[in-house]
XYZ file of N, CA and C in Angstrom:
537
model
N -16.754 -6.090 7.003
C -15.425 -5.775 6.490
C -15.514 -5.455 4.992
N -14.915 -4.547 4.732
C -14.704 -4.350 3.156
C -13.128 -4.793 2.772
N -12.862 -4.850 1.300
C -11.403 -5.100 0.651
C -11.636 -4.072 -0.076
N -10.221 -3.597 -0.479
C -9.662 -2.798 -1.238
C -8.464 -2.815 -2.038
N -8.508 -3.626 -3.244
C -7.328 -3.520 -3.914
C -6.980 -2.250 -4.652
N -5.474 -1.779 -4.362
C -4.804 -0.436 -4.533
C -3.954 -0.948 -5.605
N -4.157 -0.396 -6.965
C -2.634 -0.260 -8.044
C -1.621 1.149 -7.735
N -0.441 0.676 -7.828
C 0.694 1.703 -8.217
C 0.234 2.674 -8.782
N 0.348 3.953 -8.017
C -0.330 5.010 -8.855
C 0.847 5.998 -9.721
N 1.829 5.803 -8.551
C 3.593 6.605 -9.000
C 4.319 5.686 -8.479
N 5.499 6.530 -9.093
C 6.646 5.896 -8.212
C 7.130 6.326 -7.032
N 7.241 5.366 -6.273
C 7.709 6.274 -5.036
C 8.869 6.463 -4.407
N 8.979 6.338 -2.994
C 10.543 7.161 -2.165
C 11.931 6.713 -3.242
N 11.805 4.640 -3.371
C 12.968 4.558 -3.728
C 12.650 3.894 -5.036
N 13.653 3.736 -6.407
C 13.196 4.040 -7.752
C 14.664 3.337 -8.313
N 15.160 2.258 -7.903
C 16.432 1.959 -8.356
C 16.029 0.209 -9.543
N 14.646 -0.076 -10.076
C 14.671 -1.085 -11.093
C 14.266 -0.596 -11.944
N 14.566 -0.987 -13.343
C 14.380 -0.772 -14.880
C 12.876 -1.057 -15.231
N 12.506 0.069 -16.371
C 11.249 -0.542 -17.083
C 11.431 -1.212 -18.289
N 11.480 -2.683 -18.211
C 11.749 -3.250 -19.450
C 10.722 -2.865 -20.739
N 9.324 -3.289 -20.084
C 8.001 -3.225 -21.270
C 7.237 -2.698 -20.528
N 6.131 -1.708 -21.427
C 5.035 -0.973 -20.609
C 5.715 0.704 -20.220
N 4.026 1.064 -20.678
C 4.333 2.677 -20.748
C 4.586 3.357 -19.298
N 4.830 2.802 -18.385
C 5.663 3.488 -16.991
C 5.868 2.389 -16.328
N 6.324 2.323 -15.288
C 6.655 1.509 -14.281
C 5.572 1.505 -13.414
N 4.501 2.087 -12.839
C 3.359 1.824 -12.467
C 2.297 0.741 -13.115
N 2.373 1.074 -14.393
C 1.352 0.281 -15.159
C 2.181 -0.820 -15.737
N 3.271 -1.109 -15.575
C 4.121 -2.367 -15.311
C 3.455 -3.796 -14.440
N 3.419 -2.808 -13.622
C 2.653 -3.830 -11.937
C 1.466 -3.273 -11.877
N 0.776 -3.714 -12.453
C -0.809 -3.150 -12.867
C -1.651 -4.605 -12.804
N -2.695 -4.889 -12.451
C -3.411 -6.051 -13.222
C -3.985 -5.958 -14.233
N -4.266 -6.292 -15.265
C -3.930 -7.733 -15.165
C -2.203 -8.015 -15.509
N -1.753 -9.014 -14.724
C -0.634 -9.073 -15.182
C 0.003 -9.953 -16.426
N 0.385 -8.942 -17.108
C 0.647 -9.128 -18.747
C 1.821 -9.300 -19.318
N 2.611 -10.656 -18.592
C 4.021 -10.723 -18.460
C 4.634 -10.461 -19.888
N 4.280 -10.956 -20.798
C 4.925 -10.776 -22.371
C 5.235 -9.149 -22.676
N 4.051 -8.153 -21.977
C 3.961 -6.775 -22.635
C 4.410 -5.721 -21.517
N 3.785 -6.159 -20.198
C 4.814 -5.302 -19.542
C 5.482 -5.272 -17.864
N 6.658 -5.350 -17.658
C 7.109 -5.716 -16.149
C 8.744 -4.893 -15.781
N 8.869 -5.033 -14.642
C 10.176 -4.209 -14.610
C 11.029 -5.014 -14.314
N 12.424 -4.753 -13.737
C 13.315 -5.561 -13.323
C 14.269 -4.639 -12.548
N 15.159 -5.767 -11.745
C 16.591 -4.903 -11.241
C 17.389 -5.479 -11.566
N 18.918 -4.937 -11.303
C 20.258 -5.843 -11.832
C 20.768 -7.009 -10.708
N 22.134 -6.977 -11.249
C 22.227 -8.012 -10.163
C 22.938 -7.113 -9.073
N 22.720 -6.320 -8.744
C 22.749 -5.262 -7.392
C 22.264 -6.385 -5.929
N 22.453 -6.769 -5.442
C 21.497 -7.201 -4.191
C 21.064 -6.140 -3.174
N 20.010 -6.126 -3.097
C 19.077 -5.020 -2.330
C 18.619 -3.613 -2.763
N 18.224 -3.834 -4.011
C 17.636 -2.668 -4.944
C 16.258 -2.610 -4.726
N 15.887 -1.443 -4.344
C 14.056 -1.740 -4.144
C 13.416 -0.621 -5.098
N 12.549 -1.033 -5.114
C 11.011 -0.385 -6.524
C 10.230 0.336 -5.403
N 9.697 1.194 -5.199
C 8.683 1.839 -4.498
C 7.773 2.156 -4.764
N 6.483 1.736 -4.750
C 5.400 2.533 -5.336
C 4.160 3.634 -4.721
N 3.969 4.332 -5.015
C 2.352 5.326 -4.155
C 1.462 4.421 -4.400
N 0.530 4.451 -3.746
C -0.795 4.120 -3.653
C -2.088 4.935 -3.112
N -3.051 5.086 -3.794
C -3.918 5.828 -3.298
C -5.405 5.506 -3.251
N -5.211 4.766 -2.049
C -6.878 3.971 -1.444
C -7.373 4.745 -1.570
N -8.883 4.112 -1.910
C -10.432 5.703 -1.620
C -10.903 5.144 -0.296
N -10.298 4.802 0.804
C -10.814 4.267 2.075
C -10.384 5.768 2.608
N -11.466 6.244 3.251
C -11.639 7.349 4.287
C -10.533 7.387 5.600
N -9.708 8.750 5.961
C -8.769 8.561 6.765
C -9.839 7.909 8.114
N -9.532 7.588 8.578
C -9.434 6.571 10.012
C -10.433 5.478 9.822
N -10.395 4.769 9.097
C -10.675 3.291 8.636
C -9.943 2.312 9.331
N -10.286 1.520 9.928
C -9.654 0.372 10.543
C -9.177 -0.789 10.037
N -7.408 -0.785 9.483
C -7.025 -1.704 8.784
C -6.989 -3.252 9.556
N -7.427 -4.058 9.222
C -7.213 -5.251 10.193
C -6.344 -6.637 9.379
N -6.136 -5.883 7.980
C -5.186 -6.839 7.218
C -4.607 -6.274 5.749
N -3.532 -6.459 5.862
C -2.848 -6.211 4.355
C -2.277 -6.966 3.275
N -2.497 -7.996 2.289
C -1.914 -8.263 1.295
C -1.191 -7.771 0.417
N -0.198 -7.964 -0.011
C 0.753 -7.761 -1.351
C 0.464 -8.931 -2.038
N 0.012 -9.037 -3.506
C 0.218 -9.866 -4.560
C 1.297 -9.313 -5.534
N 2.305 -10.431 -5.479
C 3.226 -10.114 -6.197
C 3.391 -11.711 -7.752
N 3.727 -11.176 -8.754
C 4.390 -12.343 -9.746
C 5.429 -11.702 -10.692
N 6.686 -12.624 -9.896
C 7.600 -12.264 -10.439
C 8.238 -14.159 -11.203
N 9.323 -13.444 -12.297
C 10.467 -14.661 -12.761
C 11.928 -13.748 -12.156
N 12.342 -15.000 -12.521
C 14.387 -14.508 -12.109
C 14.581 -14.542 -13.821
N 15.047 -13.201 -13.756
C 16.125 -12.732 -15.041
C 17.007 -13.144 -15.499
N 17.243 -14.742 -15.137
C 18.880 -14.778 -15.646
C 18.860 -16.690 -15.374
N 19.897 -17.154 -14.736
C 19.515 -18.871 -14.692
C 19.305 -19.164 -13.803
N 19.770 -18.581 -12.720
C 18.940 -18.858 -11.276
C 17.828 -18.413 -10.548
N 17.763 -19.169 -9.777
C 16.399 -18.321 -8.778
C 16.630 -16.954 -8.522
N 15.824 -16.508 -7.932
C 16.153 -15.232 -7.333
C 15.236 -14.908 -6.149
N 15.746 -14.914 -4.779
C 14.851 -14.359 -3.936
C 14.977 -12.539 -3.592
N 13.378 -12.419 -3.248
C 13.489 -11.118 -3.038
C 12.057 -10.857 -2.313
N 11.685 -10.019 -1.571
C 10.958 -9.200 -0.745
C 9.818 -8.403 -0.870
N 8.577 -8.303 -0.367
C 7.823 -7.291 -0.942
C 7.533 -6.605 0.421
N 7.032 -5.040 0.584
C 6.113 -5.084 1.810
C 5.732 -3.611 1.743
N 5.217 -2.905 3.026
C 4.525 -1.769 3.015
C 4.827 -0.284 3.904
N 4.279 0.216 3.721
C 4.360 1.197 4.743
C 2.739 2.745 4.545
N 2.070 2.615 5.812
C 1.523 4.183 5.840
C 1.428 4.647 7.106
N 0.565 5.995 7.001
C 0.895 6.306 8.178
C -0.207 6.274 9.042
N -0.368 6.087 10.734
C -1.692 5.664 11.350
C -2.310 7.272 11.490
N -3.677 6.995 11.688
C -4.314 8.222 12.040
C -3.978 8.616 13.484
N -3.537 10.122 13.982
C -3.225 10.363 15.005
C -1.588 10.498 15.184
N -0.706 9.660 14.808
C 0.235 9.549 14.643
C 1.245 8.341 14.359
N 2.373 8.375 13.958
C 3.043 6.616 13.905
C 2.861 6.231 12.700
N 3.847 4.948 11.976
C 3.966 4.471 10.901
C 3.563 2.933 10.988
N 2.529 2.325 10.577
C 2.541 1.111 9.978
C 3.148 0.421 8.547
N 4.209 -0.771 8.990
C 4.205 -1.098 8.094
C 4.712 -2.627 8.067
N 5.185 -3.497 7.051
C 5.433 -4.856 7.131
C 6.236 -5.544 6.270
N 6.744 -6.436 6.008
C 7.467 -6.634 5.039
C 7.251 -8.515 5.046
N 7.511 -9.349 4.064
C 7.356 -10.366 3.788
C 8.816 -11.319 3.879
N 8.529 -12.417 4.414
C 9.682 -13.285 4.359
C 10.285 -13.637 3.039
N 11.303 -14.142 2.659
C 11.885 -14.395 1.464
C 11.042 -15.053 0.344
N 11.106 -14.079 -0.671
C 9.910 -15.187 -1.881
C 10.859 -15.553 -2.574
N 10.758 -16.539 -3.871
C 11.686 -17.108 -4.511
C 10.957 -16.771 -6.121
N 11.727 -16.059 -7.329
C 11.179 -15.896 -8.570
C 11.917 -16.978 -8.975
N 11.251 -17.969 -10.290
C 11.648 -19.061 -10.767
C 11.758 -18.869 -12.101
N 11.892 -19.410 -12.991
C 11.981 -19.132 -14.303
C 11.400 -18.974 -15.121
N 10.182 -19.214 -14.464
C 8.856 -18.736 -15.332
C 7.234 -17.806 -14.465
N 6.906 -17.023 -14.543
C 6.388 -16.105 -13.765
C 5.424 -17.402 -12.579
N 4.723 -18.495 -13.294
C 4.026 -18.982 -12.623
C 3.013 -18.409 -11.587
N 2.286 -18.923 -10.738
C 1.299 -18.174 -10.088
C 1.472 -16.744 -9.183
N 0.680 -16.223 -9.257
C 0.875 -15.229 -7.544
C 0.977 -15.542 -6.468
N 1.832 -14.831 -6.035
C 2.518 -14.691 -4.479
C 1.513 -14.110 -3.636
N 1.353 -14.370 -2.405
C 0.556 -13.168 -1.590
C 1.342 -13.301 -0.001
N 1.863 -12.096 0.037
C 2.481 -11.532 1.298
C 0.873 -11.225 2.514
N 0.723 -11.698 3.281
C -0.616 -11.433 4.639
C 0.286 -11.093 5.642
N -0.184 -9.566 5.819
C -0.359 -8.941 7.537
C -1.476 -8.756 8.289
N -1.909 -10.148 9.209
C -2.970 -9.669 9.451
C -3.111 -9.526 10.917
N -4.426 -9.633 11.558
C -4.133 -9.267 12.753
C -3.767 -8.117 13.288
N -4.457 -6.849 12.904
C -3.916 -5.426 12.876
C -5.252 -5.079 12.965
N -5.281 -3.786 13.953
C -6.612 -2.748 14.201
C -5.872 -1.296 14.292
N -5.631 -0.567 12.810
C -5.023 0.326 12.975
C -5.866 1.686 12.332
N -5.576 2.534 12.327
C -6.350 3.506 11.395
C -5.726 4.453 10.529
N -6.740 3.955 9.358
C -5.514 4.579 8.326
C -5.246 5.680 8.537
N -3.820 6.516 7.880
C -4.015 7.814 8.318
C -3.221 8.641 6.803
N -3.077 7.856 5.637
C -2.373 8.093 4.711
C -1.579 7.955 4.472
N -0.651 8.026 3.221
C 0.841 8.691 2.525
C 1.118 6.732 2.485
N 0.746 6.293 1.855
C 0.638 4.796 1.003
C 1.526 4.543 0.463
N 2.729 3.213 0.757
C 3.731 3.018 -0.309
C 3.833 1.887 0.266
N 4.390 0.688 -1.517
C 4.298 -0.602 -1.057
C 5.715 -0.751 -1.791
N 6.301 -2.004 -2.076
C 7.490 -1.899 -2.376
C 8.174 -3.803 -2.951
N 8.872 -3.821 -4.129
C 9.611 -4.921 -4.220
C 11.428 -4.567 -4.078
N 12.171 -5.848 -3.210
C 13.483 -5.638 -3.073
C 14.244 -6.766 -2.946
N 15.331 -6.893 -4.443
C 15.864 -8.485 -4.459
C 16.633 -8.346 -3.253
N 16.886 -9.358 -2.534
C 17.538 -9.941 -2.230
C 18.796 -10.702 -1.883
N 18.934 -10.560 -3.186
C 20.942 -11.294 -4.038
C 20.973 -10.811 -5.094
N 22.318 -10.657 -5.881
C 22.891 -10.225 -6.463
C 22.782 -11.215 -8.021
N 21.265 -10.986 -7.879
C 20.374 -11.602 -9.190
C 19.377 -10.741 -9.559
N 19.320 -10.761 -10.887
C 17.764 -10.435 -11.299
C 16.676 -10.543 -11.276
N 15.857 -10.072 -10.716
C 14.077 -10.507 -10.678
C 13.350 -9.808 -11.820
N 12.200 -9.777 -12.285
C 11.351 -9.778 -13.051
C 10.201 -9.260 -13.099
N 9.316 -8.569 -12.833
C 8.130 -8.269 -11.875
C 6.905 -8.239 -12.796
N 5.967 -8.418 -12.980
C 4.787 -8.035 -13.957
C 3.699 -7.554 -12.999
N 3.469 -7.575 -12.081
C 2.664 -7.475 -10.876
C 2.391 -7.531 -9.459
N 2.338 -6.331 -9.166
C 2.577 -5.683 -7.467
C 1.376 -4.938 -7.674
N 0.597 -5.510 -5.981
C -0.827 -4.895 -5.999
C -0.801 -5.085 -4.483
N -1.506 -3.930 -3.520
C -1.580 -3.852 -2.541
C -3.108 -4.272 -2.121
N -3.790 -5.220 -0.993
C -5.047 -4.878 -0.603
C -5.085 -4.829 0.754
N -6.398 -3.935 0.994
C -6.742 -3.732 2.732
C -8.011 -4.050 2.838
N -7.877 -5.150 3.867
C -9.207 -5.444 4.581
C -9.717 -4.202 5.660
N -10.757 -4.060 6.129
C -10.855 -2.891 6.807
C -12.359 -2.549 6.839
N -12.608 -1.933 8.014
C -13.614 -1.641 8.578
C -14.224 -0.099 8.406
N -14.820 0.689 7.554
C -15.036 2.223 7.089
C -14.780 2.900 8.147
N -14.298 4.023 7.867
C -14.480 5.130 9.092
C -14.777 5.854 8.089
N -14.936 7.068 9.208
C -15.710 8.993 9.071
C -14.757 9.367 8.729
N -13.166 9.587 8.947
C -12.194 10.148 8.894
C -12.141 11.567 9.647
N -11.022 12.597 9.484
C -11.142 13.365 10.999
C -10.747 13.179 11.803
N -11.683 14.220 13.104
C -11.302 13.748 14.268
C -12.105 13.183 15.092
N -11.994 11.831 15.786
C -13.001 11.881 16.977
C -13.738 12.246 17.182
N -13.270 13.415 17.810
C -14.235 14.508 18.664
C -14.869 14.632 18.566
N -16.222 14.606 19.357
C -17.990 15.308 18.716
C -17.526 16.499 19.428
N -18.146 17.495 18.260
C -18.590 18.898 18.544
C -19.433 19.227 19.565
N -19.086 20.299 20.631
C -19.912 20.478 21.893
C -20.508 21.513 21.254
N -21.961 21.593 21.742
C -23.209 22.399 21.374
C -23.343 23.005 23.178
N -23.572 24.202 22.822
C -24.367 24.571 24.323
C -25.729 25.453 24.379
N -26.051 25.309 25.147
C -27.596 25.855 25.157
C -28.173 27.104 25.761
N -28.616 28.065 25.198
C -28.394 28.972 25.242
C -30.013 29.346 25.773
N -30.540 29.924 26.968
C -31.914 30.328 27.114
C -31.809 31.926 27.043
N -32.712 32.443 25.710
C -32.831 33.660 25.974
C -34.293 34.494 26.909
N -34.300 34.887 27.127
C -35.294 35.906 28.383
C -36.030 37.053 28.024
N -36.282 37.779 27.808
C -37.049 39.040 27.453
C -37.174 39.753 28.792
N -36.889 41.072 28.206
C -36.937 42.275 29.629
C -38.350 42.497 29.915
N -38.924 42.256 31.410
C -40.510 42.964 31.627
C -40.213 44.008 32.215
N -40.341 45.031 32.318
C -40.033 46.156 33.714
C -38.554 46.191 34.131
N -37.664 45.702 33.158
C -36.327 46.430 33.553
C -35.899 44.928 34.225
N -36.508 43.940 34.104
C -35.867 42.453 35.063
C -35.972 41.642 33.676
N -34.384 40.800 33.644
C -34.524 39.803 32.388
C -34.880 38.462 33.189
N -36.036 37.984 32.341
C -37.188 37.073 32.329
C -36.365 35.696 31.883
């Protein structure tokens, strides 16, 4: 098995939290996470989500058999704040994998990392990578760090298919009869 940790490369589908500190919102949720210098946030909206691209160097049809999100977030304001992380790509061949995490809770001080596990999966990658944070309630969260990883088994990428070869005997004419 190999791992593969993926940073935010863009932003992706949905784009509704602030960049407080840090020169984009990708490198916001970057490691190392550098809560003083840079992280994003949302308002007190409940159910605002951050989207990000990701772009594994794992070969299309690689066999995902597990996904982590590390997330460290604080709550923006005096209360907790729960909120959500999770994923989505697409399988090789066709179809969407993806997952999402039960309720996390940001506290008032970033404290350790979170890690969201999907595991138990034999899928193959097939591209177009996006992972995602989304409060919850109609509180603020905090974010300094969102990082995607895949456990996974290499593939060739492609197709399947082996190429059919056929065999060809050529003959030479003696007297007008091919040999």
């Amino acid at each position: 098995m190999t791992v593969e940790t993926v940073q935010a490369a863009s932003v992706g589908s949905l784009d509704e939290w602030t960049l407080v500190a840090g020169a984009s919102k990708p490198v916001a949720v970057h490691a190392p996470d550098d809560s003083a210098t840079t992280y994003i946030r949302c308002s007190t909206t409940s159910g605002l989500t951050q989207a990000f691209v990701g772009v594994p160097s794992l070969a299309a049809g690689s066999i995902i058999t597990q996904v982590d999100i590390n997330v460290r977030c604080r709550r923006g304001d005096a209360q907790d704040a729960n909120y959500v992380v999770g994923y989505s790509f697409d399988i090789q061949g066709g179809g969407t994998q993806s997952g999402e995490s039960g309720t996390l809770t940001a506290l008032s001080g970033y404290g350790s990392v979170q890690t969201y596990t999907h595991s138990g999966l034999s899928v193959a990658y097939g591209g177009t990578l996006e992972f995602y944070i989304r409060n919850t309630q109609a509180r603020r969260v905090e974010c300094t760090l969102l990082e995607i990883v895949f456990t996974y088994t290499p593939g060739g990428g492609g197709s399947s298919a082996a190429p059919r070869l056929a065999r060809v005997r050529i003959g030479s004419k003696v007297g007008g009869l091919l040999t």
